[in-house]
Coordinates of C-alpha atoms in Angstrom, one line a residue:
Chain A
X118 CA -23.5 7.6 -44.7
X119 CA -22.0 4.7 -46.3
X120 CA -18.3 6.3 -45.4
X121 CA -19.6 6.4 -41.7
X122 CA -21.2 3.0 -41.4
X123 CA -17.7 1.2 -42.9
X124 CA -15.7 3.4 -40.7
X125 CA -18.1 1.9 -37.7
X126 CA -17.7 -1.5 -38.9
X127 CA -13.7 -1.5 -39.0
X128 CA -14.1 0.0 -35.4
X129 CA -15.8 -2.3 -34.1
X130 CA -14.0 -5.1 -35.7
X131 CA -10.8 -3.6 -33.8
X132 CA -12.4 -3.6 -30.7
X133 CA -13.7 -6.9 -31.2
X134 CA -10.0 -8.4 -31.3
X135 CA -9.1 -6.4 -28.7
X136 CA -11.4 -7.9 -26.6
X137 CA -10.5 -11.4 -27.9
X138 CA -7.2 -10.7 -27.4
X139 CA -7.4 -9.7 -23.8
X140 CA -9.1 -12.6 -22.7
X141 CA -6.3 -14.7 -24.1
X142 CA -4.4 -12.9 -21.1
X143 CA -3.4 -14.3 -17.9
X144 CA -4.7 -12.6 -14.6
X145 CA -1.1 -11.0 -14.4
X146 CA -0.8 -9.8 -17.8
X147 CA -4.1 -8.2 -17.3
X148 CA -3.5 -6.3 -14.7
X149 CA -0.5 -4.8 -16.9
X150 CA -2.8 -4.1 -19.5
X151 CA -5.3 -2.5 -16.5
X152 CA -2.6 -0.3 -15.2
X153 CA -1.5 0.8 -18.8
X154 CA -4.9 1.9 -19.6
X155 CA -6.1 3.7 -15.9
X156 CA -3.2 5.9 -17.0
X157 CA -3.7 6.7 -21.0
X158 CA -5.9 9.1 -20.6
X159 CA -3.6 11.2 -19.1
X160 CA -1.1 10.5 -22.1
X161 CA -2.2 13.7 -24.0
X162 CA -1.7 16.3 -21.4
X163 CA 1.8 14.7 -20.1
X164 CA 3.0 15.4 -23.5
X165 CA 3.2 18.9 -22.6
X166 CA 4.7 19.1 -19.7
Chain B
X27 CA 21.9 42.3 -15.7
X28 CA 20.7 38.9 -13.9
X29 CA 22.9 37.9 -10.7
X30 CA 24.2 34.5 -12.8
X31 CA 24.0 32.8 -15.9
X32 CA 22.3 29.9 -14.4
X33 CA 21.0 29.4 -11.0
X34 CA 20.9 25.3 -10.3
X35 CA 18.0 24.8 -7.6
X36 CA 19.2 21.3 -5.5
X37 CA 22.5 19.5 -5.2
X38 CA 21.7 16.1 -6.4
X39 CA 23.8 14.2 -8.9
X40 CA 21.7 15.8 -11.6
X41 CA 21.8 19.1 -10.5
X42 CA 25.7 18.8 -9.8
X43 CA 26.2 17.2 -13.4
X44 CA 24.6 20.2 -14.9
X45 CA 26.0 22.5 -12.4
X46 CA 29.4 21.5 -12.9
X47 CA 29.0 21.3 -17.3
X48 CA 27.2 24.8 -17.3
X49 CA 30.0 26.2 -15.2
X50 CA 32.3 24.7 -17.7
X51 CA 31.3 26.3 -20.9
X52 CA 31.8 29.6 -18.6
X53 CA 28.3 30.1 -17.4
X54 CA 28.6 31.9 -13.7
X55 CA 26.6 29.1 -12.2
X56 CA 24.9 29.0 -8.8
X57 CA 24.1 25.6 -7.4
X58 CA 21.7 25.9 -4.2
X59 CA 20.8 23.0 -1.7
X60 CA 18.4 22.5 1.1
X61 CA 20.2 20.1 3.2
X62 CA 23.4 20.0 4.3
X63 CA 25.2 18.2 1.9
X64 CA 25.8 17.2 -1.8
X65 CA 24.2 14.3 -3.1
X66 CA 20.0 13.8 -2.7
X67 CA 20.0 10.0 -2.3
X68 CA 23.2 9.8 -3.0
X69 CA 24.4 10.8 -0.2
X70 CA 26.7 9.3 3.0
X71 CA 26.6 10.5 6.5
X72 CA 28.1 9.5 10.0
X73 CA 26.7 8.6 13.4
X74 CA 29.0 7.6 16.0
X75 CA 32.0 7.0 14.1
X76 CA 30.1 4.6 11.7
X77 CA 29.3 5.8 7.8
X78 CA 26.2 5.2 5.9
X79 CA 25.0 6.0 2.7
X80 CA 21.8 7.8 2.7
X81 CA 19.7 5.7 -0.1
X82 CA 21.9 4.7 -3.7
X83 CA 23.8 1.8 -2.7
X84 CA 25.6 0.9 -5.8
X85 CA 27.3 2.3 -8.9
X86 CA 25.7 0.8 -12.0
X87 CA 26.5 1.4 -15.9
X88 CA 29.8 3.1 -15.0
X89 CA 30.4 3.9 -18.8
X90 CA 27.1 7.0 -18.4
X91 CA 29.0 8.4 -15.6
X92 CA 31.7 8.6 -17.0
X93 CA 31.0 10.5 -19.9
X94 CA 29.5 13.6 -17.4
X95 CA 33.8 13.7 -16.3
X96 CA 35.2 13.4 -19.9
X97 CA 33.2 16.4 -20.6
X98 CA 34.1 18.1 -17.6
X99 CA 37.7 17.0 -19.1
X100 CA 38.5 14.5 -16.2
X101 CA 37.5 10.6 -15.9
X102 CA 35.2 8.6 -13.4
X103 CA 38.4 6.5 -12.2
X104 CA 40.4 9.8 -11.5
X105 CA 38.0 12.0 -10.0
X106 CA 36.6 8.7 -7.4
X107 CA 38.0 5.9 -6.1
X108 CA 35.9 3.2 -7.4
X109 CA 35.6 -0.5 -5.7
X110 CA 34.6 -3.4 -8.1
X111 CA 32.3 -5.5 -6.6
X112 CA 33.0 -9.3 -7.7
X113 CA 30.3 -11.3 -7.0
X114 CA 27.7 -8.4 -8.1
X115 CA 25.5 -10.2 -5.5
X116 CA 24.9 -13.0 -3.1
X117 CA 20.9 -14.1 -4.5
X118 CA 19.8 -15.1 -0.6
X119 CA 16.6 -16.7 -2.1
X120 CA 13.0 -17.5 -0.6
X121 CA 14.1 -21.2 -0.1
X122 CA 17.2 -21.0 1.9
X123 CA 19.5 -21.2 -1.6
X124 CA 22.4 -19.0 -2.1
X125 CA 23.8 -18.1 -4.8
X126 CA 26.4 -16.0 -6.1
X127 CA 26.1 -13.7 -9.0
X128 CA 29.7 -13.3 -10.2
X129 CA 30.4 -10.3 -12.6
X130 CA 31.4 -12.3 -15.5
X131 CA 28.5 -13.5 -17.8
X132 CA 30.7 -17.0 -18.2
X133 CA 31.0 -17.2 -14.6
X134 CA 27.5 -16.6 -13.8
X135 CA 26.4 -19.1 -16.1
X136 CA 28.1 -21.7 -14.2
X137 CA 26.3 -21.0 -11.4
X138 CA 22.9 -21.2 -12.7
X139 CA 24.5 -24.4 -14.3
X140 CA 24.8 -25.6 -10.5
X141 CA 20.8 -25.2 -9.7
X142 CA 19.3 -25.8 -13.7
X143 CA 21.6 -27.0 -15.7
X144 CA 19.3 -26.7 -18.7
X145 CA 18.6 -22.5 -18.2
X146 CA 22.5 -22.0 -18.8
X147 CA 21.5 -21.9 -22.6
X148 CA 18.4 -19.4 -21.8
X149 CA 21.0 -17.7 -19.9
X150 CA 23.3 -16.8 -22.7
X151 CA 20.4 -16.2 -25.1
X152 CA 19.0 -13.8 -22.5
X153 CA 22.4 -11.9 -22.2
X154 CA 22.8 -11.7 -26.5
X155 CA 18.9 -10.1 -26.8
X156 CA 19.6 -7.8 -23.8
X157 CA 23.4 -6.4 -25.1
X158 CA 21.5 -6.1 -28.4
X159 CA 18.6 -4.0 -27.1
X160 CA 20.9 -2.0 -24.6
X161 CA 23.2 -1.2 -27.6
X162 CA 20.7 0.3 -29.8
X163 CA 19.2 2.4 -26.9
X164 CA 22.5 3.2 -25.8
X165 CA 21.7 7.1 -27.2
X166 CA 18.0 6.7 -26.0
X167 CA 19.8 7.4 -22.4
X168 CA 21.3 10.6 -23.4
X169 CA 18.7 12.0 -25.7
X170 CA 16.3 15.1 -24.6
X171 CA 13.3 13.0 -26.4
X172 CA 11.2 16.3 -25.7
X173 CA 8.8 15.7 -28.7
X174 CA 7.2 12.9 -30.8
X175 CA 9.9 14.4 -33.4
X176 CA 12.8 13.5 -31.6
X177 CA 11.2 9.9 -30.5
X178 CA 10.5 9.6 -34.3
X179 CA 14.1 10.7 -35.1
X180 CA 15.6 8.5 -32.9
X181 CA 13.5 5.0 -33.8
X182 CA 14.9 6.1 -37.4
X183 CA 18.6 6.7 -36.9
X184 CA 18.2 3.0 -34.5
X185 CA 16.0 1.5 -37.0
X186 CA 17.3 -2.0 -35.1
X187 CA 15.0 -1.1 -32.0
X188 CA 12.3 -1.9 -34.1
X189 CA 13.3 -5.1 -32.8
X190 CA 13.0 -4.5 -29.1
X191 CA 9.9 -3.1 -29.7
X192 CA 7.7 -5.7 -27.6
X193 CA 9.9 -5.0 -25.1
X194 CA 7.6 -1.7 -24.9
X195 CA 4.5 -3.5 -24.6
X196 CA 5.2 -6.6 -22.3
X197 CA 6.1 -6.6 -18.3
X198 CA 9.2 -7.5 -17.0
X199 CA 7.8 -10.5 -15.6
X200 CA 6.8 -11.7 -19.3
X201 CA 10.6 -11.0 -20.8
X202 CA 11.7 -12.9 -17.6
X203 CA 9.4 -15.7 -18.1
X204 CA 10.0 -16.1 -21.7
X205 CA 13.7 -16.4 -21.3
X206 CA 13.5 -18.9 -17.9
X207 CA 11.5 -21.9 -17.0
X208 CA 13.0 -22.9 -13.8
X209 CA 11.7 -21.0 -11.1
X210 CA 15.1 -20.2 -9.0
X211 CA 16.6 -18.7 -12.0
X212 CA 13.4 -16.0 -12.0
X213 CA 13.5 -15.8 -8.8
X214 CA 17.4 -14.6 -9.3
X215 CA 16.5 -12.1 -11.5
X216 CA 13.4 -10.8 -9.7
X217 CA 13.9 -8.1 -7.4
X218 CA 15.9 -5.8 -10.2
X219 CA 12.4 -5.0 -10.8
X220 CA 11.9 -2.7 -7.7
X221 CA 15.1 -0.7 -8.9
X222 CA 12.6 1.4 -11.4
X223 CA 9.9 1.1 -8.6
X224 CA 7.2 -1.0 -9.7
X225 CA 6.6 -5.5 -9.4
X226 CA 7.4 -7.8 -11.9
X227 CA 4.2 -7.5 -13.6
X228 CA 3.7 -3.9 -14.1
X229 CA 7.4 -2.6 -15.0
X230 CA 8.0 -2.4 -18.6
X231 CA 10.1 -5.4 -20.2
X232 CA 13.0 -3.2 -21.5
X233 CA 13.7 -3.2 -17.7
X234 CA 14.1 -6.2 -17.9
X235 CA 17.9 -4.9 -19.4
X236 CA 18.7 -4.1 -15.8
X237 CA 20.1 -7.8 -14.4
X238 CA 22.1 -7.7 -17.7
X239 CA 23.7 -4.4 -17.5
X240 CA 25.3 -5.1 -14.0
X241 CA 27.8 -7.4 -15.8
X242 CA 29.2 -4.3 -17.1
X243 CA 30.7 -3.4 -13.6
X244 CA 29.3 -3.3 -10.6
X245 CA 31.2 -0.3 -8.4
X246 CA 31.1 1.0 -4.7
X247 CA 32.8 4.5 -3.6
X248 CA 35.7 4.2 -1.5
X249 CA 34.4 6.2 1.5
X250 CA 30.9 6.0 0.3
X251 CA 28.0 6.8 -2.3
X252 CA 28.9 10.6 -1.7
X253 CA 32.4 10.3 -3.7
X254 CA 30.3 10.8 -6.8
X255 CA 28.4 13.6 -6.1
X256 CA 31.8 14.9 -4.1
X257 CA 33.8 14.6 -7.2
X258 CA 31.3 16.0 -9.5
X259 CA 31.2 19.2 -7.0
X260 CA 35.0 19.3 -7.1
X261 CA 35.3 19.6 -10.7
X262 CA 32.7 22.1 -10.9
X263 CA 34.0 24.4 -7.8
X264 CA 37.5 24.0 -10.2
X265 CA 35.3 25.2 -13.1
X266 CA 33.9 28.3 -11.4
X267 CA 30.5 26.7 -10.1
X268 CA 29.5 28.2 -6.7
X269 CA 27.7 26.2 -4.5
X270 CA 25.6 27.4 -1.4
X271 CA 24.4 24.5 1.1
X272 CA 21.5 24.8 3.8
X273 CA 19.9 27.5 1.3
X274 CA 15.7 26.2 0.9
X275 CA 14.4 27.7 -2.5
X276 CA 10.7 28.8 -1.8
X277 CA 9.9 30.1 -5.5
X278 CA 10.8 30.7 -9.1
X279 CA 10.3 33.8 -10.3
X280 CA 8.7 33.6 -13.1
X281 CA 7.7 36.6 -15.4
X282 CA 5.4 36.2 -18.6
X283 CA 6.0 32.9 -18.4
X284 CA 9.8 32.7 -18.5
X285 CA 12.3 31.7 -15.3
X286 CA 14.1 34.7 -13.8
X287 CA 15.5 33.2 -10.8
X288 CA 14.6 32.2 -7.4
X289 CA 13.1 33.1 -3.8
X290 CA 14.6 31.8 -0.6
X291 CA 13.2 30.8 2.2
X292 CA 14.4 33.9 3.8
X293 CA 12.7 36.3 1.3
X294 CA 15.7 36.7 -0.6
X295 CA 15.9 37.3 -4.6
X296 CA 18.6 36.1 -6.4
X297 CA 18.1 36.3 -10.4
X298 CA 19.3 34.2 -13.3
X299 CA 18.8 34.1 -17.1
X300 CA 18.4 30.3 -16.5
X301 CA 17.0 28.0 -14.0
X302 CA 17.9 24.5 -13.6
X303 CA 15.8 22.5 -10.9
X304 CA 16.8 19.5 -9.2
X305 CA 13.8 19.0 -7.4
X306 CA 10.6 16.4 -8.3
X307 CA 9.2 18.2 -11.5
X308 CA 5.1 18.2 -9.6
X309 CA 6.8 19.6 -6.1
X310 CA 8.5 22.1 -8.9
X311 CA 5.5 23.1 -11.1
X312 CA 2.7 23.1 -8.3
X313 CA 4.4 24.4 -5.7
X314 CA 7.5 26.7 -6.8
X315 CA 6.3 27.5 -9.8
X316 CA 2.1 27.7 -9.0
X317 CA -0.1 26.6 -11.3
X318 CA -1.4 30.0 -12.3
X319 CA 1.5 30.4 -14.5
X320 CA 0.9 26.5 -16.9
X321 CA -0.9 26.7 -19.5
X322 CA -4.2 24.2 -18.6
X323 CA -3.1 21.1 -20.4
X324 CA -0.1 21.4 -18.7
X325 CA -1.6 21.9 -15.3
X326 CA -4.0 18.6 -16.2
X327 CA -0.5 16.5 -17.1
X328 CA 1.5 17.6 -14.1
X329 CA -1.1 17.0 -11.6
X330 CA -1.6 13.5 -12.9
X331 CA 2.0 12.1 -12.5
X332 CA 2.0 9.7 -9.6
X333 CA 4.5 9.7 -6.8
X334 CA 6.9 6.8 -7.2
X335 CA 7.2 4.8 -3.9
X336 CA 9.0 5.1 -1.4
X337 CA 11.8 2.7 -0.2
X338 CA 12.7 2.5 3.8
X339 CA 16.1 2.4 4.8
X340 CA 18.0 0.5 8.1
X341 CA 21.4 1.6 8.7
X342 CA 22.7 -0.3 11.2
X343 CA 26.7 -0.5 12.6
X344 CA 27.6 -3.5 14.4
X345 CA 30.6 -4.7 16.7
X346 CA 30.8 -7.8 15.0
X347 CA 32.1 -9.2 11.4
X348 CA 28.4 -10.2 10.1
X349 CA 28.4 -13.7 8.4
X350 CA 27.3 -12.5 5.0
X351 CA 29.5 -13.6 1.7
X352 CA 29.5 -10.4 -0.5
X353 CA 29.1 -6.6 0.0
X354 CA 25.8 -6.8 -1.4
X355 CA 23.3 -9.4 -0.5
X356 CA 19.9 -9.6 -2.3
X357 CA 17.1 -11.2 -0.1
X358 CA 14.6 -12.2 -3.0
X359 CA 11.2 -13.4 -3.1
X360 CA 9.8 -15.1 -6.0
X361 CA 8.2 -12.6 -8.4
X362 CA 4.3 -13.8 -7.7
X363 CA 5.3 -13.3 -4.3
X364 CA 6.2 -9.7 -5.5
X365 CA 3.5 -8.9 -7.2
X366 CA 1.3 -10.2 -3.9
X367 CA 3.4 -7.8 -1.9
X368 CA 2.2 -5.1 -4.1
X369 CA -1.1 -5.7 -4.4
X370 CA -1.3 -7.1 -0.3
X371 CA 0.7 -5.3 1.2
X372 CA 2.1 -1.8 -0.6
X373 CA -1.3 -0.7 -2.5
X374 CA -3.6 -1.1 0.6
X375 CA -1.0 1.2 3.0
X376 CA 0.3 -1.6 4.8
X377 CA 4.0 -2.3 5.7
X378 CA 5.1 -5.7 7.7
X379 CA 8.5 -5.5 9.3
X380 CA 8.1 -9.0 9.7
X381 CA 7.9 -10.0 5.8
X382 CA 10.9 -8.7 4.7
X383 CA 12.9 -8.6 0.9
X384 CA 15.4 -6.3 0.0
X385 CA 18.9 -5.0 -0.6
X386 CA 21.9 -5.9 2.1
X387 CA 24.7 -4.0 1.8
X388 CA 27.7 -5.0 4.2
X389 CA 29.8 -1.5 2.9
X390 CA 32.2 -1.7 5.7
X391 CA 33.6 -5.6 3.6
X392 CA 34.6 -3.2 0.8
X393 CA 35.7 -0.4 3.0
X394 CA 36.3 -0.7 6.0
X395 CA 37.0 2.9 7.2
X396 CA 33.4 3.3 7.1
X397 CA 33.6 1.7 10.9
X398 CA 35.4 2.2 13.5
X399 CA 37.9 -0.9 14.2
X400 CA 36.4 -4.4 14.4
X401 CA 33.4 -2.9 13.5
X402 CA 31.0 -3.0 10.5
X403 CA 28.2 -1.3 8.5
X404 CA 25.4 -2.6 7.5
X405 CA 22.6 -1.2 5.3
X406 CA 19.2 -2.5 5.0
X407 CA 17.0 -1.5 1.7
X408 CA 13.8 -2.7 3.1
X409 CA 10.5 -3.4 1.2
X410 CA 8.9 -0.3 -0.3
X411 CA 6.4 1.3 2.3
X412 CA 3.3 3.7 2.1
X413 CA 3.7 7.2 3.1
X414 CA 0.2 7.2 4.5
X415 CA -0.3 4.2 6.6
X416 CA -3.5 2.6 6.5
X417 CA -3.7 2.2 9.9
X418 CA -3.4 5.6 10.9
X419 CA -0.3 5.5 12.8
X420 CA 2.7 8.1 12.3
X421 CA 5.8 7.0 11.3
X422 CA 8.0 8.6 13.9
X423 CA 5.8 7.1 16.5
X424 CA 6.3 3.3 15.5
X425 CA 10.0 3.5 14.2
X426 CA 11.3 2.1 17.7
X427 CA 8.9 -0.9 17.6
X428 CA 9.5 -2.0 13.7
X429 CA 13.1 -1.1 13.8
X430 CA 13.5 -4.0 16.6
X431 CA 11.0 -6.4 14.3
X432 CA 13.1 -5.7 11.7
X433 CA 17.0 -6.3 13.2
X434 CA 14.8 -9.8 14.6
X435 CA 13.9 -10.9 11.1
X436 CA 17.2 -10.2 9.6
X437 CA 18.9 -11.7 12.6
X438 CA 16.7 -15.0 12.2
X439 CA 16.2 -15.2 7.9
X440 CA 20.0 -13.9 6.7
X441 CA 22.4 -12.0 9.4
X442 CA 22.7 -14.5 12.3
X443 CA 23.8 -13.0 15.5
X444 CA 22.5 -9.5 14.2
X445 CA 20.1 -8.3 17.2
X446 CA 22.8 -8.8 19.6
X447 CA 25.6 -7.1 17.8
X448 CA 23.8 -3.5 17.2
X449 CA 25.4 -0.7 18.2
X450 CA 24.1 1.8 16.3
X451 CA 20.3 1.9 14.6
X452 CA 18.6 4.2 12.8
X453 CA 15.5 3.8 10.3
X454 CA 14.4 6.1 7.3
X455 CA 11.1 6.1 6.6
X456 CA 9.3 7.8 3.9
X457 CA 8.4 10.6 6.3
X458 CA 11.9 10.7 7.1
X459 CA 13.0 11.3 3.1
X460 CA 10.4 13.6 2.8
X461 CA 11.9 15.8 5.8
X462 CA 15.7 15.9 4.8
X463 CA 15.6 15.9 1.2
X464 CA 12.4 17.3 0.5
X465 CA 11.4 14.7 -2.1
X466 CA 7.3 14.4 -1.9
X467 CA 6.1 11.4 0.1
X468 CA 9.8 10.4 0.3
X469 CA 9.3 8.8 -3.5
X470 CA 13.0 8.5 -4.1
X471 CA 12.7 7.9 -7.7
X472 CA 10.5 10.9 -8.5
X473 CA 7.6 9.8 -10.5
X474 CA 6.2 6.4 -11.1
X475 CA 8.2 5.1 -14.2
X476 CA 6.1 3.0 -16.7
X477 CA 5.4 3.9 -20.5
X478 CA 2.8 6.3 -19.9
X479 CA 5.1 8.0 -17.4
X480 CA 8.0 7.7 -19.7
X481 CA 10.3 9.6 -22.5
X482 CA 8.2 12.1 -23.9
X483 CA 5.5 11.6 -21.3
X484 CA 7.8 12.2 -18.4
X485 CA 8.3 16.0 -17.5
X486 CA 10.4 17.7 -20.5
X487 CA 14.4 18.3 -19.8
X488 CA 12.9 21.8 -21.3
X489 CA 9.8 22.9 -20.1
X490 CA 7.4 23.5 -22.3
X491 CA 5.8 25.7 -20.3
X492 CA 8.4 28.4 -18.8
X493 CA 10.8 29.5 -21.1
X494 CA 14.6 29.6 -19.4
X495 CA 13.8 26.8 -17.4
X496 CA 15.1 23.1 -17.6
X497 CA 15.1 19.9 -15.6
X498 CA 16.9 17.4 -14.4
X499 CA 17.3 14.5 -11.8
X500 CA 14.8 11.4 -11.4
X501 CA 11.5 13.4 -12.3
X502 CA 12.9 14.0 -16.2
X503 CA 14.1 11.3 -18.7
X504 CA 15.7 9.1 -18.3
X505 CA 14.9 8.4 -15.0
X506 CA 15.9 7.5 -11.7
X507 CA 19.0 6.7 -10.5
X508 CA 22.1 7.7 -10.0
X509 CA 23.6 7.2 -13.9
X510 CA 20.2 8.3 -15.3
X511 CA 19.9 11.6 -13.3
X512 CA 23.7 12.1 -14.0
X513 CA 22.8 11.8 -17.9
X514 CA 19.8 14.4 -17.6
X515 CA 22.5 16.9 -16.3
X516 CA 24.3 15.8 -19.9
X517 CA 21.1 16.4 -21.3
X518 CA 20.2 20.1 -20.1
X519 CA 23.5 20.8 -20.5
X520 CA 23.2 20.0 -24.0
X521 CA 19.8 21.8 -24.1
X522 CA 21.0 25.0 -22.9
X523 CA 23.9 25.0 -25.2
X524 CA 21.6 25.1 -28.2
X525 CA 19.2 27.2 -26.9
X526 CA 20.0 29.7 -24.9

């Protein structure tokens, strides 16, 4: 439970400066970081190809 | 007993390259093309005594290509007569300036020295971190990179890419801006970006290695484009490869999921231990192949690939010497002005013959048997354009009306004196490279080409789906154009070797 709730924690911290550190972008450099992500999803499956 | 060793589906440069190296190590070795002639978009044909090439319009990073002829135990220079092109370009930018981009680094930094004097450090600094990164991914270009095993092996033999590794995870626009503050000096090294098929702000920044590796040499074919897939064809024929134009593969067989040779369009079998395909990997798998025969993750990845776009193409002989300064001219925008195109223009299924940017290539300056006398060539590489248009129109039916918009804008932004001197006209659209080279929604570069899309996320040189069965050309690493898909022959070549 403990395990579980740190694991949350260092999550959420990540996601937290993600976020942070997309808004620092510019409009342009967002919609790289956009594109790139539309499309990782589809990262696993390419791979076997 | 299969009919050959290795039956090569498409005549591109890949396909040739592996053609011609598999018929070389003794393999009976079958290439088969759709069309006509050798080549894909590398191609050159004639209309009323005047020579175009189809699509490729330049010979870049001479040094790839050439290693495809030493191993077929020949050289580049020897097997095609090769024209240096010296300045690389004329940079015809948005504002009226024109500049040439001579082929020496030094040389080029005295011109940038004439519009900013302060970028010419930038300039040289640019040029070191490029030549460094290009160096240590020199091998990246000619490895099969089919697993994260090989990607791993390859970041630890070149632990100096470790470097370049933001390079991975910025746009080209953010290398470009980095390097340059003064916006004519961007602008110069803006439209490189459309050469791996995507703006400024979505192509990766190690692309933005392209403007730096044309100072290695910038060539044209005496004769045109089609001396290098001509040559490559010639030293395979002399190596035993047999070759069979106007011959439409409908199928692979495949048996228990392994390649065992092809179906025509005419019903016939013809069977191999190996099959090489030439053609764009989703047309391959969904279509030649059928899906019935991936395993599902594969069906999920293949089906998710986008098309890379599709470029138009103006090829236009004149009676005329056209008042342009350099065989190749490139009409730029600034790259915002790019990136609007996309996102105005291109994404919404638009295309405005009246807003043009592009490639000029005045082949006829560097050869002029490509004309008949006192006449020239002139090929236009317009902006990239929708397959589906948004207003619903068909391609074929407008390509009178925007191939006169087009000679107008030309005739009034760079080539005065154009629209009266046009003899000959004939537009490509991406209907048109769908048709004759059967290349899905006429995306000449295969499949979009951006880190998701890339390396071991791009369709594997082997398949990892059907054994006996390899790829090459745009659709596998390293990518399109013409010394990538002439290295991904190298590479299946080099796959086969050890495996089969």
């Amino acid at each position: 439970m403990k395990k579980s709730r740190r694991i949350l924690f260092i999550l959420g911290v990540i996601a937290g400066l993600l976020y942070v550190g997309y808004q620092q972008l510019d409009d342009s450099q967002k919609r790289f970081v956009n594109e790139l992500a539309r499309q990782v999803p589809y990262m696993i499956p390419r791979y076997f190809v | 007993m299969a009919d050959y060793d290795v039956i090569v589906i498409g005549a591109g440069t890949g396909g040739l390259s592996a053609g011609a190296q598999l018929a070389a190590q003794g393999r009976k070795t079958l290439v088969l093309e759709q069309g006509p002639r050798v080549g894909g978009c590398c191609s050159t044909f004639e209309r009323e005594g005047f020579h175009f090439d189809l699509g490729a319009s330049l010979i870049e990073s001479p040094g790839l290509i050439n290693m495809a002829f030493e191993q077929l135990g020949t050289t580049l220079k020897d097997e095609v007569d090769l024209i240096a092109c010296d300045p690389i370009y004329t940079l015809a930018l948005k504002d009226g300036t024109r500049i040439p981009r001579p082929l020496a680094v030094d040389a080029a930094a005295e011109e940038i020295r004439k519009i900013a004097p302060d970028e010419v450090s930038n300039w040289y600094a640019y040029i070191d971190y490029m030549k460094g990164f290009l160096n240590a991914a020199h091998e990246f270009f000619l490895s099969p990179t089919l697993t994260a095993n090989d990607m791993a092996r390859f970041f630890i033999n070149s632990p100096e890419m470790l470097k370049y590794a933001p390079l991975f995870a910025c746009s080209y626009q953010d290398v470009i801006k980095r390097f340059f503050k003064d916006p004519r000096v961007r602008e110069s090294l803006s439209y490189q970006t459309f050469f791996v098929g995507l703006p400024p702000e979505l192509a990766p920044g190690l692309f933005a290695v392209i403007p730096v590796g044309e100072h290695d040499g910038l060539f044209y074919s005496k004769g045109g484009m089609i001396g290098i897939p001509e040559a490559l064809r010639r030293c395979g024929e002399k190596a035993g490869m047999e070759l069979q134009l106007n011959t439409l593969v409908k199928r692979v067989l495949v048996r228990d999921r392994r390649a065992m040779g092809v179906v025509l369009a005419d019903g016939a079998e013809i069977t191999a231990d190996i099959v090489v395909s030439d053609v764009n990997a989703k047309m391959l798998y969904l279509d030649l192949i059928g899906e019935e025969h991936l395993p599902w993750l594969a069906r999920v990845g293949i089906k998710s690939y986008e098309y890379a776009m599709s470029i138009p193409m103006l090829y236009l002989g004149v009676d005329y010497e056209p008042p342009l300064a350099s065989h190749h001219t490139l009409a730029t925008v600034p790259m915002e002005d790019m990136n609007d195109f996309w996102w105005q223009t291109y994404v919404p299924r638009h295309f405005k013959p009246d807003e043009q940017f592009g490639i000029i290539s005045w082949t006829s300056h560097s050869d002029p048997s490509l004309a008949p006398e006192d006449h020239h060539v002139i090929v236009l590489t317009l902006t990239p354009a929708p397959y589906h248009r948004a207003d619903g129109r068909s391609w074929d039916e407008i390509k009178p009306e925007i191939t006169e918009q087009i000679i107008a804008y030309y005739d009034k932004h760079y080539i005065p004196g154009l629209a009266s001197h046009v003899k000959v006209a004939e537009l490509a659209t991406p209907w048109d490279f769908e048709r004759n080279l059967k290349t899905p929604q006429g995306a000449i570069y295969a499949l979009r080409q951006d880190v998701t899309n890339e390396a071991i996320f791009r369709p594997a040189a082997r398949s990892k789906s059907i054994k006996g069965l390899y790829l090459v050309g745009a659709s596998t690493h390293p990518g399109g154009g013409v010394p990538t898909t002439i290295a991904s022959g190298m590479i299946a070549t080099r796959l086969i070797e050890t495996y089969e």
